[in-house]
Coordinates of C-alpha atoms and ligand atoms in Angstrom, one line a residue:
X1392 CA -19.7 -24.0 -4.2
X1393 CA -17.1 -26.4 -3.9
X1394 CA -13.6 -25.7 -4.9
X1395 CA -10.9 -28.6 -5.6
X1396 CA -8.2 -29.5 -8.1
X1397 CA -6.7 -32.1 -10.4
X1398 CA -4.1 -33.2 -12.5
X1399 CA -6.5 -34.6 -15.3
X1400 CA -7.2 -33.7 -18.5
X1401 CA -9.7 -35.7 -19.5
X1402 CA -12.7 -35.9 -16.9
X1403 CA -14.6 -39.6 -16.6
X1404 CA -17.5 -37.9 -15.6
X1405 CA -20.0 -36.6 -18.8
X1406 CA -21.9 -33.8 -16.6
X1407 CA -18.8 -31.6 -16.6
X1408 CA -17.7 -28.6 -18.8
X1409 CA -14.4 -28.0 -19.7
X1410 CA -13.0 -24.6 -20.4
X1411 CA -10.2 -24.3 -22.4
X1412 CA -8.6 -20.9 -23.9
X1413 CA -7.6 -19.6 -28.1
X1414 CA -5.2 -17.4 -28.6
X1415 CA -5.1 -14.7 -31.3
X1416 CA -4.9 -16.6 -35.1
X1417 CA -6.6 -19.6 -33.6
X1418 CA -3.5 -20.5 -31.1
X1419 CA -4.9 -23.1 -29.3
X1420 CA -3.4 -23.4 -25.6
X1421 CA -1.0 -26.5 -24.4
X1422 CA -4.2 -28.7 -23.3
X1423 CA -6.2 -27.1 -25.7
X1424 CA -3.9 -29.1 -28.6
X1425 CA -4.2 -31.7 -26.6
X1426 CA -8.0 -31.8 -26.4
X1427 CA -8.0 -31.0 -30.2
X1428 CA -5.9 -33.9 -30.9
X1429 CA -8.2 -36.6 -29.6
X1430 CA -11.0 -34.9 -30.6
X1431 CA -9.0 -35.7 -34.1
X1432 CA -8.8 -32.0 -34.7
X1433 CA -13.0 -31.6 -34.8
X1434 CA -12.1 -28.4 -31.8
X1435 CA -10.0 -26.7 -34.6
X1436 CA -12.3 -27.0 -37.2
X1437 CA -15.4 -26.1 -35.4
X1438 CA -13.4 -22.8 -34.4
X1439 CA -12.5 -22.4 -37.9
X1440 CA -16.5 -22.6 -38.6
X1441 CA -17.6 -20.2 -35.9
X1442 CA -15.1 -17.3 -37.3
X1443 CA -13.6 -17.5 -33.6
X1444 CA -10.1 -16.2 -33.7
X1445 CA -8.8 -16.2 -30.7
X1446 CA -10.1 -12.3 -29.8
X1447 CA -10.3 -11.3 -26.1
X1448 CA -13.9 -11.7 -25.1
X1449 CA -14.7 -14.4 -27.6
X1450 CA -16.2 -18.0 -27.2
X1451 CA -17.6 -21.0 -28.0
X1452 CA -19.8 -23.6 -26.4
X1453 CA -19.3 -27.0 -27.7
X1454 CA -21.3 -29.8 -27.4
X1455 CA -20.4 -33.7 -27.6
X1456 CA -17.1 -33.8 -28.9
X1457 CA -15.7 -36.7 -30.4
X1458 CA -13.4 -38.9 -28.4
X1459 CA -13.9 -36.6 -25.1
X1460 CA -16.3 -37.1 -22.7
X1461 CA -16.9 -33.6 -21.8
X1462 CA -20.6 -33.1 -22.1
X1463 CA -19.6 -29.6 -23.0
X1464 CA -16.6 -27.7 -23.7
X1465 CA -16.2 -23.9 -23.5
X1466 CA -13.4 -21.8 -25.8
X1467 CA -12.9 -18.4 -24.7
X1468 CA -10.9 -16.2 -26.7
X1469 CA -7.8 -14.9 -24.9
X1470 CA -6.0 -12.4 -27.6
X1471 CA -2.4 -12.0 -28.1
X1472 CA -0.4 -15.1 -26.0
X1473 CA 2.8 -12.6 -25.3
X1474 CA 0.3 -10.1 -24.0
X1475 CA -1.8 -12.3 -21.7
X1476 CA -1.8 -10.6 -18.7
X1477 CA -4.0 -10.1 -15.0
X1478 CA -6.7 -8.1 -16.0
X1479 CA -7.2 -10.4 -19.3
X1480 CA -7.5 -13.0 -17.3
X1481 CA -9.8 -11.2 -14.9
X1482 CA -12.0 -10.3 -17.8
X1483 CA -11.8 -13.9 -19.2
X1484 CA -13.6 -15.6 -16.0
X1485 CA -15.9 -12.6 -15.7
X1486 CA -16.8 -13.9 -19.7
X1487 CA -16.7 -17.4 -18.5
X1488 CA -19.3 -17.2 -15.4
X1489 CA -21.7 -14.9 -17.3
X1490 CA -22.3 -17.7 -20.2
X1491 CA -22.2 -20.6 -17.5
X1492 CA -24.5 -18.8 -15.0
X1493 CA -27.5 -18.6 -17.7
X1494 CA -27.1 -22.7 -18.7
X1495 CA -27.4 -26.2 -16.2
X1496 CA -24.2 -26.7 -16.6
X1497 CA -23.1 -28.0 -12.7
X1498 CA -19.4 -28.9 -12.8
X1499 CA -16.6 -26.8 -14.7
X1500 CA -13.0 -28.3 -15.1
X1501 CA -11.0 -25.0 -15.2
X1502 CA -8.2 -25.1 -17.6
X1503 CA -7.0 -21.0 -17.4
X1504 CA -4.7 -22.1 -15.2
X1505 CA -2.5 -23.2 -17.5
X1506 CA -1.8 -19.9 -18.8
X1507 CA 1.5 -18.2 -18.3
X1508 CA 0.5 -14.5 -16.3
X1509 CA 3.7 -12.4 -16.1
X1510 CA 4.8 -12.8 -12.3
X1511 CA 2.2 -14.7 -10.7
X1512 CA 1.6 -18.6 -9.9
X1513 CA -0.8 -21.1 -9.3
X1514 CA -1.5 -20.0 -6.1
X1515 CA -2.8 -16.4 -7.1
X1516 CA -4.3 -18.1 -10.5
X1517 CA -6.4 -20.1 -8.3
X1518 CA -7.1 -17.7 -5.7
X1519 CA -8.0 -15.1 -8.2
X1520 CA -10.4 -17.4 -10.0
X1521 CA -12.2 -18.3 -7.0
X1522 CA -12.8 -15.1 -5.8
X1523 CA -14.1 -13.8 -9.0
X1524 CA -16.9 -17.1 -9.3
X1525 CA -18.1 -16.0 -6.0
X1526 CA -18.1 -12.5 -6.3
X1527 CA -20.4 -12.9 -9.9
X1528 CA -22.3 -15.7 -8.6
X1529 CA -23.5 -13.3 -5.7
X1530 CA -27.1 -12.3 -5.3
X1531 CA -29.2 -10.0 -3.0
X1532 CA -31.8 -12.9 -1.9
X1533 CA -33.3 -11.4 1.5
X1534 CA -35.5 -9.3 0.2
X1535 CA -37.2 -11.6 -2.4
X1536 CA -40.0 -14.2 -1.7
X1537 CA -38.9 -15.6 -4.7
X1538 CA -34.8 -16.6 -4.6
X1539 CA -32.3 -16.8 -7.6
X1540 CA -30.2 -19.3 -7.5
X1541 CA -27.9 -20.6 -9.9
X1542 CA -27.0 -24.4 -11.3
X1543 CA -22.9 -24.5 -11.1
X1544 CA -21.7 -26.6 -7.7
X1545 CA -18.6 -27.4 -8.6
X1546 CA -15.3 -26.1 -9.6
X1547 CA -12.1 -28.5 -10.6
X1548 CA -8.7 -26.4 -11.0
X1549 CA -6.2 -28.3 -12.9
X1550 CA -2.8 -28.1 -12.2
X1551 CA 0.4 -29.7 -13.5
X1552 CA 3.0 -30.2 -10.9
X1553 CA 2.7 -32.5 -8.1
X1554 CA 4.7 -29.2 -6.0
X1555 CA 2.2 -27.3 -6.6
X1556 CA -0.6 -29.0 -4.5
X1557 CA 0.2 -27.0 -1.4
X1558 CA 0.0 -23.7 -3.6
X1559 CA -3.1 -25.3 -4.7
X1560 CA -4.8 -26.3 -1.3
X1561 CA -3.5 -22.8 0.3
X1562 CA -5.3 -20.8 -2.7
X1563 CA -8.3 -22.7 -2.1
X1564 CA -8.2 -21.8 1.4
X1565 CA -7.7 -18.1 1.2
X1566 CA -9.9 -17.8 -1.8
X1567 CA -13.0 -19.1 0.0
X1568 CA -12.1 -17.3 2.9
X1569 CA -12.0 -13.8 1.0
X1570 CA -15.0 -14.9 -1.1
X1571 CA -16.5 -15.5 1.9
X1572 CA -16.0 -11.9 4.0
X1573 CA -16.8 -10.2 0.4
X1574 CA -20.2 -11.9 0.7
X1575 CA -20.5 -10.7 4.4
X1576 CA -19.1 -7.0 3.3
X1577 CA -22.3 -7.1 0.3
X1578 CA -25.1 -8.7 2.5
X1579 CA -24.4 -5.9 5.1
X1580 CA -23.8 -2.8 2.5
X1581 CA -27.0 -3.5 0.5
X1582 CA -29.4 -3.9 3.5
X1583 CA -31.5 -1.1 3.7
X1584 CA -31.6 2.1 6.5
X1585 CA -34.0 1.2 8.7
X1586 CA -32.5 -2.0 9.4
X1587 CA -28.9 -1.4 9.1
X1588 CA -28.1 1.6 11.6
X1589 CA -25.3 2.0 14.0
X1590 CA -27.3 0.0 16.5
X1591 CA -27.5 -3.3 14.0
X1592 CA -23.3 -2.2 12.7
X1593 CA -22.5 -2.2 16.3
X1594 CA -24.6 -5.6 17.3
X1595 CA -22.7 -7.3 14.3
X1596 CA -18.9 -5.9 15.7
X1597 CA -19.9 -7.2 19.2
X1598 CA -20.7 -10.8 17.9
X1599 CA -17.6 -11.1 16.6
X1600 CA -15.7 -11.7 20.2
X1601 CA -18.0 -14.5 20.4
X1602 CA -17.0 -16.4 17.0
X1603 CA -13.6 -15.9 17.5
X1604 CA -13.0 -15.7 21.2
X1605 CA -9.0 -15.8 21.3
X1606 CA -8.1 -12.9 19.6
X1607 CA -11.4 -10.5 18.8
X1608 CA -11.9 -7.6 21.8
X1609 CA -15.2 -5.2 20.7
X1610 CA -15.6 -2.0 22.7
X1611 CA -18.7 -0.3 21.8
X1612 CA -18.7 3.9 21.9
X1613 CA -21.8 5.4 22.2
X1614 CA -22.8 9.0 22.4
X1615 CA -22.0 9.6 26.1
X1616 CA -18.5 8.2 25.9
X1617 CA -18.1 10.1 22.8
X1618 CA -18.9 13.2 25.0
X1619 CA -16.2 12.7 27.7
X1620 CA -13.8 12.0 24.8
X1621 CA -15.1 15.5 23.7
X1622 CA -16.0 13.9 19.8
X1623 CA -17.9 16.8 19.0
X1624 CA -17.4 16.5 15.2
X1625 CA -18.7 12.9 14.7
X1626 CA -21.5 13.7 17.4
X1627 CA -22.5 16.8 15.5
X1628 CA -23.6 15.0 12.5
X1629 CA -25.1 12.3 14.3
X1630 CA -27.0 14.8 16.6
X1631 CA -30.5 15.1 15.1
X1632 CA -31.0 11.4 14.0
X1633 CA -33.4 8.6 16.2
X1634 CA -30.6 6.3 15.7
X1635 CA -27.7 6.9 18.5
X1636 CA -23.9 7.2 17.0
X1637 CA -21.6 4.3 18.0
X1638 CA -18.2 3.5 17.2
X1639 CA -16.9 -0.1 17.3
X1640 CA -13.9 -1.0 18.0
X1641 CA -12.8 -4.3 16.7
X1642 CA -9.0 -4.9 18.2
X1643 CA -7.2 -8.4 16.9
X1644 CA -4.7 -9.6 18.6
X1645 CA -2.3 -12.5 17.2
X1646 CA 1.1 -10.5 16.8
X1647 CA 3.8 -13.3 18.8
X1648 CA 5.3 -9.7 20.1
X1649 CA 1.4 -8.6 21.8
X1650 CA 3.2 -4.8 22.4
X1651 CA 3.4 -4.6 18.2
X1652 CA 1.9 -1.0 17.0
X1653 CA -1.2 -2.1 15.5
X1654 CA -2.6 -1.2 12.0
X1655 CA -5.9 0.6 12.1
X1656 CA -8.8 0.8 9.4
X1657 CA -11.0 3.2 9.7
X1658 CA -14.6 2.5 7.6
X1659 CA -16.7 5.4 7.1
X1660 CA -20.5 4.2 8.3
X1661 CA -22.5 6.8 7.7
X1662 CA -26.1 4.8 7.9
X1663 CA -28.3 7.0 5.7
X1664 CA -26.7 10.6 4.4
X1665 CA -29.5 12.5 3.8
X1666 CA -26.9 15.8 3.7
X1667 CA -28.6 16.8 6.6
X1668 CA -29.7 20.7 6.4
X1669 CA -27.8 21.0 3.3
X1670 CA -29.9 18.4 1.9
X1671 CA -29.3 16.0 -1.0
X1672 CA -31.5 16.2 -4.1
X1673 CA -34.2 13.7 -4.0
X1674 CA -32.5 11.9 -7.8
X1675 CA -31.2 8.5 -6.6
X1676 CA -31.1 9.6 -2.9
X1677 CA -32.1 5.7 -1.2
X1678 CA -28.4 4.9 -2.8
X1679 CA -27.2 6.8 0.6
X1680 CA -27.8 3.8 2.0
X1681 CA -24.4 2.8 1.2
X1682 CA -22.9 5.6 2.7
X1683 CA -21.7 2.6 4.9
X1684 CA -20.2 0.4 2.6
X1685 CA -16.2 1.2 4.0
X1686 CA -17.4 0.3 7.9
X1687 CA -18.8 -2.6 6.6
X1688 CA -15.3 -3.7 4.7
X1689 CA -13.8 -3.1 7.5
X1690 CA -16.3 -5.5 9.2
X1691 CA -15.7 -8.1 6.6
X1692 CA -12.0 -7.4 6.7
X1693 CA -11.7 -8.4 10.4
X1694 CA -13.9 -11.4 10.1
X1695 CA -11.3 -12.6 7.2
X1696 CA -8.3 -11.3 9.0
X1697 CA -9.6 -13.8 11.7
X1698 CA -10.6 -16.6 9.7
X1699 CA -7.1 -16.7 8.2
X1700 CA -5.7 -16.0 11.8
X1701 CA -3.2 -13.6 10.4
X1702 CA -0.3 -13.4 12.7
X1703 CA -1.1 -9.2 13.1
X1704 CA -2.4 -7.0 15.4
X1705 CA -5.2 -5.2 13.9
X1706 CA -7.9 -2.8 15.1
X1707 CA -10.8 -1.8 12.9
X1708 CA -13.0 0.5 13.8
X1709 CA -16.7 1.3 12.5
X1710 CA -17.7 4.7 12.7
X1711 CA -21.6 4.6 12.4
X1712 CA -23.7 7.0 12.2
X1713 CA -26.8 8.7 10.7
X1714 CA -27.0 12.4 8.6
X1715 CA -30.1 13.1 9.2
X1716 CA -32.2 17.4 9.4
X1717 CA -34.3 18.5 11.8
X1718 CA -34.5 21.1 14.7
X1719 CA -32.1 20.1 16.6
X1720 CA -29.3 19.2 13.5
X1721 CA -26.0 21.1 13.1
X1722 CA -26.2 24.0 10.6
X1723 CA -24.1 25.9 7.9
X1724 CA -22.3 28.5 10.0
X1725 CA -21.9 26.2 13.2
X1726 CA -18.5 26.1 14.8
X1727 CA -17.5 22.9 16.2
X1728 CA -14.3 22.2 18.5
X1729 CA -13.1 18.7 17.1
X1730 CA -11.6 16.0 19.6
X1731 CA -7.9 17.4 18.1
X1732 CA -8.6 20.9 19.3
X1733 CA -8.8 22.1 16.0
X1734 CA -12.2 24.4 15.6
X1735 CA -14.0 23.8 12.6
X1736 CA -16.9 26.3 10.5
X1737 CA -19.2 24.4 8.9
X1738 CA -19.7 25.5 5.4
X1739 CA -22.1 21.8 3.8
X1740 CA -23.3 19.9 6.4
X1741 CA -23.2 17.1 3.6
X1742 CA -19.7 16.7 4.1
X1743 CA -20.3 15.3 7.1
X1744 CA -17.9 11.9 6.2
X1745 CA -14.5 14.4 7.4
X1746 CA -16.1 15.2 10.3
X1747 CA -16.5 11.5 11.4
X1748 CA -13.4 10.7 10.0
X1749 CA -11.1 13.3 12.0
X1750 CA -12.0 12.7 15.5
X1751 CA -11.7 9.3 14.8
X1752 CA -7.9 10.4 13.4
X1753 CA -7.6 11.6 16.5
X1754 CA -8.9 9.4 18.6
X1755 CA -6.6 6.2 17.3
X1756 CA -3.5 7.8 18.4
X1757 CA -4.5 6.0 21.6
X1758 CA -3.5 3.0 19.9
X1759 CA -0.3 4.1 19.0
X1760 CA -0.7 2.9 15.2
X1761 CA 2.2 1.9 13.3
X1762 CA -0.2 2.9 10.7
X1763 CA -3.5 4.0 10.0
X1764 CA -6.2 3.8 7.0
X1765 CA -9.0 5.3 6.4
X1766 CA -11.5 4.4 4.0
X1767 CA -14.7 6.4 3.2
X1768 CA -17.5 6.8 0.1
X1769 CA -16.3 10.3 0.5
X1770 CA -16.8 12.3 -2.3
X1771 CA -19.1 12.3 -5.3
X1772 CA -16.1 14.0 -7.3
X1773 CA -13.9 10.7 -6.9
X1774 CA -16.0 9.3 -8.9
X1775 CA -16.5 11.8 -11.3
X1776 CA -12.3 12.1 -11.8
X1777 CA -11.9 7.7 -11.9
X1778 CA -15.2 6.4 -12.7
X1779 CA -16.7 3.8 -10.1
X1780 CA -13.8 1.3 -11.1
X1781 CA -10.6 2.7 -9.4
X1782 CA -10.2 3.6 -6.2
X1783 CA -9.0 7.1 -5.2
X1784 CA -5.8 6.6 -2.5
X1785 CA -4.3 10.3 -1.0
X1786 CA -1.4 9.8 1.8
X1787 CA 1.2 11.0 3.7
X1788 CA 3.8 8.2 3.3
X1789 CA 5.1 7.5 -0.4
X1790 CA 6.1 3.7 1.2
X1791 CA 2.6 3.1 2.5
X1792 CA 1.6 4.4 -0.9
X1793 CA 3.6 2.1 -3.1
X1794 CA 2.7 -1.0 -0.7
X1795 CA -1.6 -0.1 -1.1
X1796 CA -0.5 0.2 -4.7
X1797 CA 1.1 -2.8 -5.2
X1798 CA -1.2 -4.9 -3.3
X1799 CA -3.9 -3.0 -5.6
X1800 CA -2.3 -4.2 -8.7
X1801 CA -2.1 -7.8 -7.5
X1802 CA -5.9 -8.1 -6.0
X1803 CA -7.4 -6.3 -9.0
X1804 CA -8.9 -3.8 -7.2
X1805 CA -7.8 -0.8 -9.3
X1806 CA -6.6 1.9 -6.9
X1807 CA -5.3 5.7 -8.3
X1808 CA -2.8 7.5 -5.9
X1809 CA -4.0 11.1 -5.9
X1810 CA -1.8 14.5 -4.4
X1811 CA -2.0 16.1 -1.3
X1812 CA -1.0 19.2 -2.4
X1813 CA 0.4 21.8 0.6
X1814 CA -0.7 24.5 -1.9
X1815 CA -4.5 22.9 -1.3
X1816 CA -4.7 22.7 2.4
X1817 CA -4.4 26.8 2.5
X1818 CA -7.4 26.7 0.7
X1819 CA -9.0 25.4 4.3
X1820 CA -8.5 28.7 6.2
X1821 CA -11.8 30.3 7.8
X1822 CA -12.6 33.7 8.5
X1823 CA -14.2 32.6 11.9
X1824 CA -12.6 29.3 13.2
X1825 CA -9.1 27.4 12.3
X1826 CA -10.6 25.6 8.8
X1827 CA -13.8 25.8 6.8
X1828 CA -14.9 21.8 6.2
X1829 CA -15.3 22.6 2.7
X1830 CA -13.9 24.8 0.4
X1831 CA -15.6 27.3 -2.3
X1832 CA -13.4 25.4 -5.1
X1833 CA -15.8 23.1 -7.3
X1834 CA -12.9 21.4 -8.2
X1835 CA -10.8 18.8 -7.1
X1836 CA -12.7 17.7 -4.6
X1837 CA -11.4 14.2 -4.1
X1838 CA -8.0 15.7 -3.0
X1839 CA -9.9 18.7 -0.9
X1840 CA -11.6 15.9 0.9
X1841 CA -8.1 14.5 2.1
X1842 CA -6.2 17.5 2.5
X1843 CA -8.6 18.6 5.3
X1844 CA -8.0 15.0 7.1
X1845 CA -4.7 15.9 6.6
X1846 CA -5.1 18.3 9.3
X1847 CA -5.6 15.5 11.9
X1848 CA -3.9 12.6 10.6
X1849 CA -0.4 13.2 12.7
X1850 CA 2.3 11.3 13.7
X1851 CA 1.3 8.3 11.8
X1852 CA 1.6 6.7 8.6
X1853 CA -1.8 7.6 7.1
X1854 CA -3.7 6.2 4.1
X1855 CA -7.1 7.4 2.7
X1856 CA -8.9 5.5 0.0
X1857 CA -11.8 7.1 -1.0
X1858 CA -14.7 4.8 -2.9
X1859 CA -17.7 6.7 -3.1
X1860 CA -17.7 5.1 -7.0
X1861 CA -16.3 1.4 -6.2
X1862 CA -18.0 0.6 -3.6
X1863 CA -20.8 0.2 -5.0
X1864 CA -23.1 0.9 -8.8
X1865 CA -26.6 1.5 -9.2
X1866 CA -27.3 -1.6 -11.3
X1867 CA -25.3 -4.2 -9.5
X1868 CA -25.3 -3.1 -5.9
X1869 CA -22.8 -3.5 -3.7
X1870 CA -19.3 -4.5 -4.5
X1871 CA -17.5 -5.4 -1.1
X1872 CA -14.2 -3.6 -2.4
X1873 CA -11.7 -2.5 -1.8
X1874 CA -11.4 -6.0 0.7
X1875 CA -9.4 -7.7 -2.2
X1876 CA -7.0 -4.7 -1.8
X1877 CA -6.6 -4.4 1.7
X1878 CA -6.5 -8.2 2.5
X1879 CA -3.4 -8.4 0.3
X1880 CA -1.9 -5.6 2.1
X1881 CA -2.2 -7.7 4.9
X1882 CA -1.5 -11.1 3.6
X1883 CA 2.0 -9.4 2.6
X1884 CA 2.4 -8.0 6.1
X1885 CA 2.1 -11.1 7.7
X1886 CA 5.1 -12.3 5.8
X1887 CA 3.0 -15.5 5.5
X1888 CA 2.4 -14.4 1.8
X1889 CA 2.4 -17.0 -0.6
X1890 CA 5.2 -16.7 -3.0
X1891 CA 3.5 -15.3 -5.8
X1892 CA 6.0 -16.3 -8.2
Ligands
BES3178 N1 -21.6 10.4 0.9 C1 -21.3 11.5 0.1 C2 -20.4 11.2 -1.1 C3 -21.0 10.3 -2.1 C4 -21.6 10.8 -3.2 C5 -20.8 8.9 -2.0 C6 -22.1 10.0 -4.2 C7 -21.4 8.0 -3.0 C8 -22.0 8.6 -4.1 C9 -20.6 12.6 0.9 O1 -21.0 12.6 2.3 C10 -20.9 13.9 0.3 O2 -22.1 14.2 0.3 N2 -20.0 14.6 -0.2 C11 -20.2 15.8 -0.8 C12 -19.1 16.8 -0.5 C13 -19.3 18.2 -0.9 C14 -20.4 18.8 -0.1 C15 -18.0 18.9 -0.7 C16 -20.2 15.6 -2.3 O3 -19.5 14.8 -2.8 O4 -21.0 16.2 -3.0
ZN3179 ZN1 -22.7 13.8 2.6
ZN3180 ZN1 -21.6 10.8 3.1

């Protein structure tokens, strides 16, 4: 797709559609009177005919209008002007790209970027709308001897200030650049098990030293070092599967101070969770396939970290694996010494993401981290407490909190801070070892989830976002989130973020 932006607004070309926005009582916007007027007020009256008022989630597709060379022009309904705000206008290009995607229509002339949006600019109007034609555009292709594609190559932005062209070129920049990891992060997550295991997760991290030689180190971990490092945890639920564990370790370097504590993501890549002995019911088991989806974020989060060449030091880490039963697979009842010294009974050998998760907690310190998330499709019940929109986020830092939730807000990747309640962690004590790795509650379990990581996540500023639900849904596949969240964390770390406003 091709991205660019003008001052314009009336297009020479006739092949183009314009898009223009109607507020609540038929309020058209400032270019949409404009339009209306040399159209001698034909736009007004064929809204007046259609019974479009200006309702959120409205439209209208107009052909030939008088006086404007448009070949078509599109109307979509906005609601109340006062109330126009970031997920309305979310919602509106979500409207806008499902009727264009279904029609030949090849070029678009983009006129929501007129609209006022409480606190944010051009640049993050821009941005925003890029992101969101890629990310609805996307399709699954690999698989299929016969491809979908769709007709829309172009994409015109207008804007009205001549200051704002560097706002303008810098969105389109960024925006392609995230548009273009989420693709990676969604190519990866909805390959299938037998092709994408830790060996294939692994191949992928070590590449990336190659295609960005300057500042990407990969060290590979496989099960032998993970032995010496005494990982017995993560090796436990990897033990019985064909597929080896490995841990990659993508480390970015690009801080002017190279000693600068690094921040560390942590993606849960779990390859295929079967639930191992305590097995998963057959109903809608292949979508463990996506068990990996957070190590391949974090995969697509490097890759756009370096194509942006953040001025950070970041390591991201991919802790792959496979859940798999058999003779020679850990068990309800096991004890396992984790990497932290902490000994763990096994109680559900399906909740085998915390047991990845905390010697990998434990093995970052290493790194000294300034901070450290994690991010894991770790429980079914965060999705049944926020639905397979928000994001679950438990920590143990109310700034890093407020800084994931504000970067949440501003990407549109919904995201729900959650207790850690000290009460809750009690609940992990074992009659056998130091902690149980689940608890008998059958509540709560979002929380549960964290407050055993908890356990290991010391002497660091340390995030969790669980998104078993966003990550990915049965009918659409996978999402790439939360990579809109976390590269806005980092965009505002850099202190190279774009003045929103
Ligand atoms: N990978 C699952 C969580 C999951 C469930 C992700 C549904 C996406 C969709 C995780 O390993 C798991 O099985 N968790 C258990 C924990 C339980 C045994 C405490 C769960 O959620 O049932
Ligand atoms: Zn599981
Ligand atoms: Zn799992």
């Amino acid at each position: 797709m091709e991205f660019t932006f003008n001052f314009n607004i009336l297009d020479k070309k006739t092949n183009t559609c314009a898009i223009i926005s109607v507020f609540k009582n038929k309020e058209l916007s400032n270019i949409g009177n404009k339009l209306n007027i040399i159209s001698n007020n034909y736009i007004l009256c064929e809204i007046n005919n259609s019974g479009l008022n200006g309702k959120i989630n409205q439209s209208l597709l107009l052909h030939n209008v008088p006086n404007i060379k448009y070949k078509r022009l599109l109307i979509i309904g906005c609601g109340n002007k006062k109330k126009f705000n970031i997920n309305k206008y979310i919602n509106s290009i979500n409207k806008i790209i499902n009727i264009i995607k279904n029609t030949n229509i090849k070029k678009i002339h983009f006129f929501l970027t007129e609209l006022n949006i409480y606190k944010l600019n051009i640049y993050w109007k821009i941005r925003k709308a890029i992101e969101l034609i890629e990310d609805k555009l996307y399709v699954f292709n690999k698989f299929k001897n016969k491809k979908k594609t769709f007709n829309i190559k172009k994409i015109i932005f207008y804007i009205n200030k001549e200051k704002n062209i560097n706002l303008a070129i810098i969105a389109i920049k960024q925006g392609i650049a995230i548009s273009n990891s989420i693709k990676i992060v969604k190519d990866i997550s909805n390959l299938p098990p037998n092709i994408c295991n830790s060996s294939y997760l692994s191949m992928r991290s070590y590449r990336l030293q190659d295609i960005f030689p300057d500042k990407i180190k990969v060290f590979n971990i496989n099960e032998k070092d993970m032995k010496k490092l005494e990982m017995n945890a993560y090796l436990s639920v990897g033990r019985e599967s064909e597929n080896e564990s490995l841990m990659s370790i993508i480390k970015y370097s690009n801080h002017k101070n190279i000693n600068k504590k690094p921040i560390v993501f942590i993606g849960k890549g779990v390859t295929f969770d079967s639930g191992g002995i305590s097995l998963k019911n057959h109903y809608k088991m292949d979508e463990m396939k996506y068990d990996m989806c957070a190590a391949s974020v974090v995969y697509g989060l490097m890759v756009a970290i370096a194509k942006l060449e953040l001025p950070l030091n970041v390591i991201g880490i991919l802790a792959c694996c496979e859940n798999m039963l058999g003779g020679n697979s850990y068990r309800p009842g096991d004890i396992i010494k984790t990497m932290s010294g902490i000994n763990v009974e096994i109680i559900n050998t399906d909740a085998e993401g915390r047991l990845i998760i905390c010697d990998v907690l434990t093995y970052v310190k290493r790194f000294n981290p300034e901070i450290v998330i994690d991010i894991a499709t770790l429980t079914g019940a965060c999705i049944i407490a926020l639905g397979n929109k928000i994001n679950g986020l438990m920590s143990n830092s109310n700034t890093l909190s407020k800084e994931l939730l504000n970067s949440a807000k501003i990407s549109g990747d919904c995201t729900w801070l959650l207790p850690i309640k000290e009460e809750y962690k009690k609940k992990f004590n074992s009659k056998f070892a130091d902690i149980v790795n689940i608890n008998n509650n059958n509540s709560g379990g979002a929380i549960f989830a964290a407050c055993f990581l908890s356990y290991f996540a010391k002497n660091y500023k340390w995030a969790h976002l669980d998104i078993a639900g966003t990550s990915h849904y049965n009918n659409i596949g996978a999402t790439g989130r939360p990579l809109y969240l976390l590269i806005q964390f980092l965009l505002k770390k850099s202190k190279i973020d774009i003045p929103l406003y």
